[in-house]
Amino acid sequence: AQSVSQHNHHVILSEAASLELGCNYSYGGTVNLFWYVQYPGQHLQLLLKYFSGDPLVKGIKGFEAEFIKSKFSFNLRKPSVQWSDTAEYFCAVNRRLYNTDKLIFGTGTRLQVFP
Amino acid sequence: EAGVAQSPRYKIIEKRQSVAFWCNPISGHATLYWYQQILGQGPKLLIQFQNNGVVDDSQLPKDRFSAERLKGVDSTLKIQPAKLEDSAVYLCASSLVRQGRETQYFGPGTRLLVL
């Protein structure tokens, strides 16, 4: 089945540790890729997006993601996390299907950062 | 720029009761979405509107869920009658298309608890 997979369901890190959250999708063809973040008690916010061009995308708050087409992956990274990065992170893939755009989300990764 | 507005933020009802949620998208956004987010999962699309027309309602449980966007701006989502498994966060999103590329922006959601 076509899907978006986030392999890490729950990640616990200390402040200043490096972060990499995995995201893989199973769609062929052209896709647009997104990472959304949901801080505790807040709504989904766009972290970064990839449409085309440079496969290394920089987003807000020091996050970046790399699109590797051959691996169908769009992993999220941050070199040094902060306590304020504690949140749930969702990878999403937008693909055109039957002339409409569909945004398919992964199941999310909960990140907890301890001081 | 004002974001996507939703109300109410929280709702508790008993099973078999009815409930309605309201969404006001970002001004100028023609496309509006309703998603259901069950605890521990990513958002799942229920229905997509383009202006006041339905583009995709294939995932909407039409025996109990209905949605409308009469004037192409605000939208309401109704559940009648509610079941226990409808307990979830209902998210509204609207999207902006630039150069054929779409980005969705989400509201704060309505957290529904069915007892």
mmCIF file of C-alpha atoms in Angstrom:
data_model
loop_
_atom_site.group_PDB
_atom_site.id
_atom_site.type_symbol
_atom_site.label_atom_id
_atom_site.label_comp_id
_atom_site.label_asym_id
_atom_site.label_seq_id
_atom_site.Cartn_x
_atom_site.Cartn_y
_atom_site.Cartn_z
ATOM 1 C CA ALA A 1 0.000 0.000 0.000
ATOM 2 C CA GLN A 2 1.128 3.528 -0.676
ATOM 3 C CA SER A 3 2.203 5.149 2.566
ATOM 4 C CA VAL A 4 4.423 7.503 4.505
ATOM 5 C CA SER A 5 6.554 5.810 7.170
ATOM 6 C CA GLN A 6 8.147 7.394 10.179
ATOM 7 C CA HIS A 7 10.243 4.731 11.822
ATOM 8 C CA ASN A 8 10.951 6.488 15.097
ATOM 9 C CA HIS A 9 7.796 6.733 17.159
ATOM 10 C CA HIS A 10 9.402 8.203 20.261
ATOM 11 C CA VAL A 11 12.824 9.819 20.530
ATOM 12 C CA ILE A 12 14.391 11.022 23.770
ATOM 13 C CA LEU A 13 17.444 13.262 23.660
ATOM 14 C CA SER A 14 19.450 15.520 25.905
ATOM 15 C CA GLU A 15 19.922 19.151 24.963
ATOM 16 C CA ALA A 16 22.720 19.756 22.431
ATOM 17 C CA ALA A 17 22.406 16.245 21.019
ATOM 18 C CA SER A 18 21.991 15.861 17.269
ATOM 19 C CA LEU A 19 18.673 14.801 15.820
ATOM 20 C CA GLU A 20 17.694 12.801 12.778
ATOM 21 C CA LEU A 21 14.104 11.672 12.216
ATOM 22 C CA GLY A 22 13.449 9.258 9.410
ATOM 23 C CA CYS A 23 10.728 9.556 6.790
ATOM 24 C CA ASN A 24 10.175 7.227 3.858
ATOM 25 C CA TYR A 25 7.382 7.204 1.320
ATOM 26 C CA SER A 26 6.289 4.648 -1.205
ATOM 27 C CA TYR A 27 4.912 6.803 -4.029
ATOM 28 C CA GLY A 28 6.472 6.973 -7.446
ATOM 29 C CA GLY A 29 6.553 10.010 -9.631
ATOM 30 C CA THR A 30 6.658 13.630 -8.575
ATOM 31 C CA VAL A 31 6.003 14.352 -4.917
ATOM 32 C CA ASN A 32 6.192 17.407 -2.723
ATOM 33 C CA LEU A 33 7.480 16.786 0.787
ATOM 34 C CA PHE A 34 6.785 18.501 4.082
ATOM 35 C CA TRP A 35 7.659 18.353 7.731
ATOM 36 C CA TYR A 36 5.137 19.732 10.189
ATOM 37 C CA VAL A 37 5.662 20.228 13.920
ATOM 38 C CA GLN A 38 3.070 20.223 16.678
ATOM 39 C CA TYR A 39 4.246 21.747 19.949
ATOM 40 C CA PRO A 40 2.340 20.733 23.096
ATOM 41 C CA GLY A 41 -1.082 22.354 23.059
ATOM 42 C CA GLN A 42 -0.499 24.057 19.739
ATOM 43 C CA HIS A 43 -1.565 23.447 16.172
ATOM 44 C CA LEU A 44 0.372 21.911 13.315
ATOM 45 C CA GLN A 45 2.944 24.304 11.947
ATOM 46 C CA LEU A 46 4.955 24.034 8.775
ATOM 47 C CA LEU A 47 8.628 23.389 9.527
ATOM 48 C CA LEU A 48 9.949 23.075 5.991
ATOM 49 C CA LYS A 49 9.007 21.898 2.538
ATOM 50 C CA TYR A 50 10.575 20.554 -0.631
ATOM 51 C CA PHE A 51 9.170 21.071 -4.105
ATOM 52 C CA SER A 52 12.182 20.901 -6.393
ATOM 53 C CA GLY A 53 15.775 22.033 -6.767
ATOM 54 C CA ASP A 54 18.384 21.699 -4.042
ATOM 55 C CA PRO A 55 17.545 18.468 -2.178
ATOM 56 C CA LEU A 56 18.843 19.950 1.078
ATOM 57 C CA VAL A 57 16.109 22.153 2.449
ATOM 58 C CA LYS A 58 16.486 24.523 5.356
ATOM 59 C CA GLY A 59 13.524 25.333 7.551
ATOM 60 C CA ILE A 60 12.736 27.344 10.630
ATOM 61 C CA LYS A 61 14.452 26.991 14.011
ATOM 62 C CA GLY A 62 17.619 25.422 12.588
ATOM 63 C CA PHE A 63 15.953 22.369 11.090
ATOM 64 C CA GLU A 64 16.874 20.958 7.705
ATOM 65 C CA ALA A 65 15.832 17.955 5.651
ATOM 66 C CA GLU A 66 17.406 16.092 2.784
ATOM 67 C CA PHE A 67 15.442 14.607 -0.076
ATOM 68 C CA ILE A 68 17.087 11.454 -1.408
ATOM 69 C CA LYS A 69 15.036 10.381 -4.388
ATOM 70 C CA SER A 70 16.729 7.008 -4.806
ATOM 71 C CA LYS A 71 15.879 6.097 -1.231
ATOM 72 C CA PHE A 72 12.395 7.663 -1.238
ATOM 73 C CA SER A 73 13.448 9.438 1.934
ATOM 74 C CA PHE A 74 13.104 12.915 3.420
ATOM 75 C CA ASN A 75 14.841 12.782 6.787
ATOM 76 C CA LEU A 76 14.697 15.692 9.202
ATOM 77 C CA ARG A 77 17.852 16.835 10.978
ATOM 78 C CA LYS A 78 19.021 19.347 13.541
ATOM 79 C CA PRO A 79 22.633 19.466 14.728
ATOM 80 C CA SER A 80 21.877 20.554 18.283
ATOM 81 C CA VAL A 81 18.416 20.242 19.828
ATOM 82 C CA GLN A 82 16.967 22.434 22.535
ATOM 83 C CA TRP A 83 14.417 21.734 25.236
ATOM 84 C CA SER A 84 11.957 23.892 23.262
ATOM 85 C CA ASP A 85 12.120 21.390 20.375
ATOM 86 C CA THR A 86 10.028 18.970 22.430
ATOM 87 C CA ALA A 87 7.072 18.319 20.132
ATOM 88 C CA GLU A 88 5.520 15.865 17.725
ATOM 89 C CA TYR A 89 6.930 15.861 14.204
ATOM 90 C CA PHE A 90 4.969 14.757 11.158
ATOM 91 C CA CYS A 91 6.312 13.994 7.719
ATOM 92 C CA ALA A 92 3.836 14.492 4.881
ATOM 93 C CA VAL A 93 3.856 13.793 1.173
ATOM 94 C CA ASN A 94 1.722 15.667 -1.329
ATOM 95 C CA ARG A 95 1.058 13.911 -4.584
ATOM 96 C CA ARG A 96 -1.256 14.591 -7.442
ATOM 97 C CA LEU A 97 -3.916 11.896 -7.741
ATOM 98 C CA TYR A 98 -6.824 12.045 -10.164
ATOM 99 C CA ASN A 99 -6.164 15.740 -10.779
ATOM 100 C CA THR A 100 -6.271 16.679 -7.104
ATOM 101 C CA ASP A 101 -3.510 17.126 -4.564
ATOM 102 C CA LYS A 102 -3.482 14.749 -1.621
ATOM 103 C CA LEU A 103 -1.425 15.278 1.517
ATOM 104 C CA ILE A 104 -0.622 11.991 3.230
ATOM 105 C CA PHE A 105 0.838 12.091 6.732
ATOM 106 C CA GLY A 106 3.078 9.700 8.579
ATOM 107 C CA THR A 107 2.129 8.567 12.066
ATOM 108 C CA GLY A 108 4.396 11.122 13.718
ATOM 109 C CA THR A 109 7.468 11.038 15.950
ATOM 110 C CA ARG A 110 7.317 12.319 19.483
ATOM 111 C CA LEU A 111 10.528 14.072 20.455
ATOM 112 C CA GLN A 112 11.343 14.721 24.087
ATOM 113 C CA VAL A 113 14.376 16.837 24.899
ATOM 114 C CA PHE A 114 15.649 16.929 28.448
ATOM 115 C CA PRO A 115 17.783 19.787 29.790
ATOM 116 C CA GLU B 1 -1.882 37.461 8.353
ATOM 117 C CA ALA B 2 -4.560 35.705 10.394
ATOM 118 C CA GLY B 3 -4.360 31.931 10.487
ATOM 119 C CA VAL B 4 -7.031 29.286 10.099
ATOM 120 C CA ALA B 5 -9.649 29.716 12.803
ATOM 121 C CA GLN B 6 -11.639 26.875 14.315
ATOM 122 C CA SER B 7 -14.278 26.617 16.993
ATOM 123 C CA PRO B 8 -14.991 25.249 19.442
ATOM 124 C CA ARG B 9 -11.590 24.179 20.720
ATOM 125 C CA TYR B 10 -12.998 21.408 22.870
ATOM 126 C CA LYS B 11 -16.262 19.485 22.884
ATOM 127 C CA ILE B 12 -17.500 16.662 25.065
ATOM 128 C CA ILE B 13 -20.682 14.853 24.054
ATOM 129 C CA GLU B 14 -22.363 11.549 24.677
ATOM 130 C CA LYS B 15 -22.601 8.913 21.997
ATOM 131 C CA ARG B 16 -25.537 9.285 19.639
ATOM 132 C CA GLN B 17 -25.558 13.051 20.121
ATOM 133 C CA SER B 18 -24.753 15.406 17.273
ATOM 134 C CA VAL B 19 -21.952 17.950 17.085
ATOM 135 C CA ALA B 20 -20.795 20.622 14.654
ATOM 136 C CA PHE B 21 -17.428 22.219 14.094
ATOM 137 C CA TRP B 22 -16.710 25.496 12.338
ATOM 138 C CA CYS B 23 -13.714 26.610 10.300
ATOM 139 C CA ASN B 24 -12.720 29.946 8.807
ATOM 140 C CA PRO B 25 -9.780 29.550 6.403
ATOM 141 C CA ILE B 26 -7.043 32.034 5.669
ATOM 142 C CA SER B 27 -8.394 34.838 3.504
ATOM 143 C CA GLY B 28 -7.951 34.119 -0.170
ATOM 144 C CA HIS B 29 -7.344 30.388 0.216
ATOM 145 C CA ALA B 30 -9.656 28.612 -2.201
ATOM 146 C CA THR B 31 -9.058 25.085 -0.959
ATOM 147 C CA LEU B 32 -10.234 23.891 2.434
ATOM 148 C CA TYR B 33 -9.685 20.530 4.085
ATOM 149 C CA TRP B 34 -11.070 18.695 7.101
ATOM 150 C CA TYR B 35 -8.856 16.080 8.722
ATOM 151 C CA GLN B 36 -9.404 13.647 11.571
ATOM 152 C CA GLN B 37 -6.445 13.028 13.872
ATOM 153 C CA ILE B 38 -6.843 10.115 16.242
ATOM 154 C CA LEU B 39 -4.463 10.002 19.197
ATOM 155 C CA GLY B 40 -1.113 8.561 18.177
ATOM 156 C CA GLN B 41 -1.748 8.878 14.459
ATOM 157 C CA GLY B 42 -1.182 11.419 11.736
ATOM 158 C CA PRO B 43 -4.052 13.469 10.338
ATOM 159 C CA LYS B 44 -6.299 11.670 7.844
ATOM 160 C CA LEU B 45 -8.230 13.553 5.196
ATOM 161 C CA LEU B 46 -12.006 13.536 5.517
ATOM 162 C CA ILE B 47 -13.055 16.006 2.848
ATOM 163 C CA GLN B 48 -11.569 18.580 0.495
ATOM 164 C CA PHE B 49 -13.355 21.622 -0.905
ATOM 165 C CA GLN B 50 -12.324 23.839 -3.780
ATOM 166 C CA ASN B 51 -14.265 27.070 -3.269
ATOM 167 C CA ASN B 52 -17.753 25.754 -2.413
ATOM 168 C CA GLY B 53 -17.477 22.476 -4.339
ATOM 169 C CA VAL B 54 -16.429 19.092 -2.987
ATOM 170 C CA VAL B 55 -13.246 17.781 -4.614
ATOM 171 C CA ASP B 56 -12.764 14.638 -2.562
ATOM 172 C CA ASP B 57 -14.990 13.108 0.105
ATOM 173 C CA SER B 58 -14.008 9.498 -0.456
ATOM 174 C CA GLN B 59 -12.825 9.071 3.149
ATOM 175 C CA LEU B 60 -15.812 10.765 4.772
ATOM 176 C CA PRO B 61 -18.163 8.349 6.612
ATOM 177 C CA LYS B 62 -21.215 9.750 4.919
ATOM 178 C CA ASP B 63 -23.703 7.840 7.019
ATOM 179 C CA ARG B 64 -22.868 10.097 9.953
ATOM 180 C CA PHE B 65 -20.521 12.854 8.783
ATOM 181 C CA SER B 66 -21.460 15.807 6.616
ATOM 182 C CA ALA B 67 -19.692 18.993 5.641
ATOM 183 C CA GLU B 68 -20.541 22.097 3.721
ATOM 184 C CA ARG B 69 -18.892 25.274 2.513
ATOM 185 C CA LEU B 70 -21.831 27.219 1.176
ATOM 186 C CA LYS B 71 -20.249 30.528 0.215
ATOM 187 C CA GLY B 72 -16.788 29.247 -0.526
ATOM 188 C CA VAL B 73 -15.320 30.638 2.681
ATOM 189 C CA ASP B 74 -16.391 29.233 6.080
ATOM 190 C CA SER B 75 -17.068 25.550 6.477
ATOM 191 C CA THR B 76 -18.889 23.361 8.963
ATOM 192 C CA LEU B 77 -18.358 19.684 9.705
ATOM 193 C CA LYS B 78 -21.140 17.776 11.425
ATOM 194 C CA ILE B 79 -21.312 14.380 13.052
ATOM 195 C CA GLN B 80 -24.740 12.901 13.650
ATOM 196 C CA PRO B 81 -24.968 10.602 15.538
ATOM 197 C CA ALA B 82 -21.548 10.447 17.165
ATOM 198 C CA LYS B 83 -19.863 7.179 18.095
ATOM 199 C CA LEU B 84 -17.158 6.512 20.662
ATOM 200 C CA GLU B 85 -14.588 5.999 17.906
ATOM 201 C CA ASP B 86 -15.183 9.557 16.657
ATOM 202 C CA SER B 87 -13.147 10.844 19.605
ATOM 203 C CA ALA B 88 -10.310 12.678 17.903
ATOM 204 C CA VAL B 89 -8.991 16.097 16.989
ATOM 205 C CA TYR B 90 -10.689 17.562 13.922
ATOM 206 C CA LEU B 91 -8.347 19.771 11.976
ATOM 207 C CA CYS B 92 -9.199 22.298 9.346
ATOM 208 C CA ALA B 93 -6.603 23.408 6.839
ATOM 209 C CA SER B 94 -6.564 25.791 3.924
ATOM 210 C CA SER B 95 -4.066 25.965 1.156
ATOM 211 C CA LEU B 96 -2.282 28.404 -1.000
ATOM 212 C CA VAL B 97 -1.108 27.432 -4.459
ATOM 213 C CA ARG B 98 1.871 29.321 -5.865
ATOM 214 C CA GLN B 99 3.273 28.386 -9.258
ATOM 215 C CA GLY B 100 1.337 25.152 -9.137
ATOM 216 C CA ARG B 101 2.740 24.224 -5.716
ATOM 217 C CA GLU B 102 0.459 23.819 -2.750
ATOM 218 C CA THR B 103 1.155 24.417 0.941
ATOM 219 C CA GLN B 104 -1.465 23.637 3.580
ATOM 220 C CA TYR B 105 -1.861 25.669 6.751
ATOM 221 C CA PHE B 106 -3.645 24.197 9.735
ATOM 222 C CA GLY B 107 -5.957 25.567 12.373
ATOM 223 C CA PRO B 108 -5.728 24.723 16.098
ATOM 224 C CA GLY B 109 -8.241 21.901 15.814
ATOM 225 C CA THR B 110 -11.306 20.900 17.771
ATOM 226 C CA ARG B 111 -10.711 18.154 20.311
ATOM 227 C CA LEU B 112 -13.820 15.939 20.493
ATOM 228 C CA LEU B 113 -14.455 13.452 23.258
ATOM 229 C CA VAL B 114 -17.408 11.118 22.861
ATOM 230 C CA LEU B 115 -18.515 9.409 26.073
#
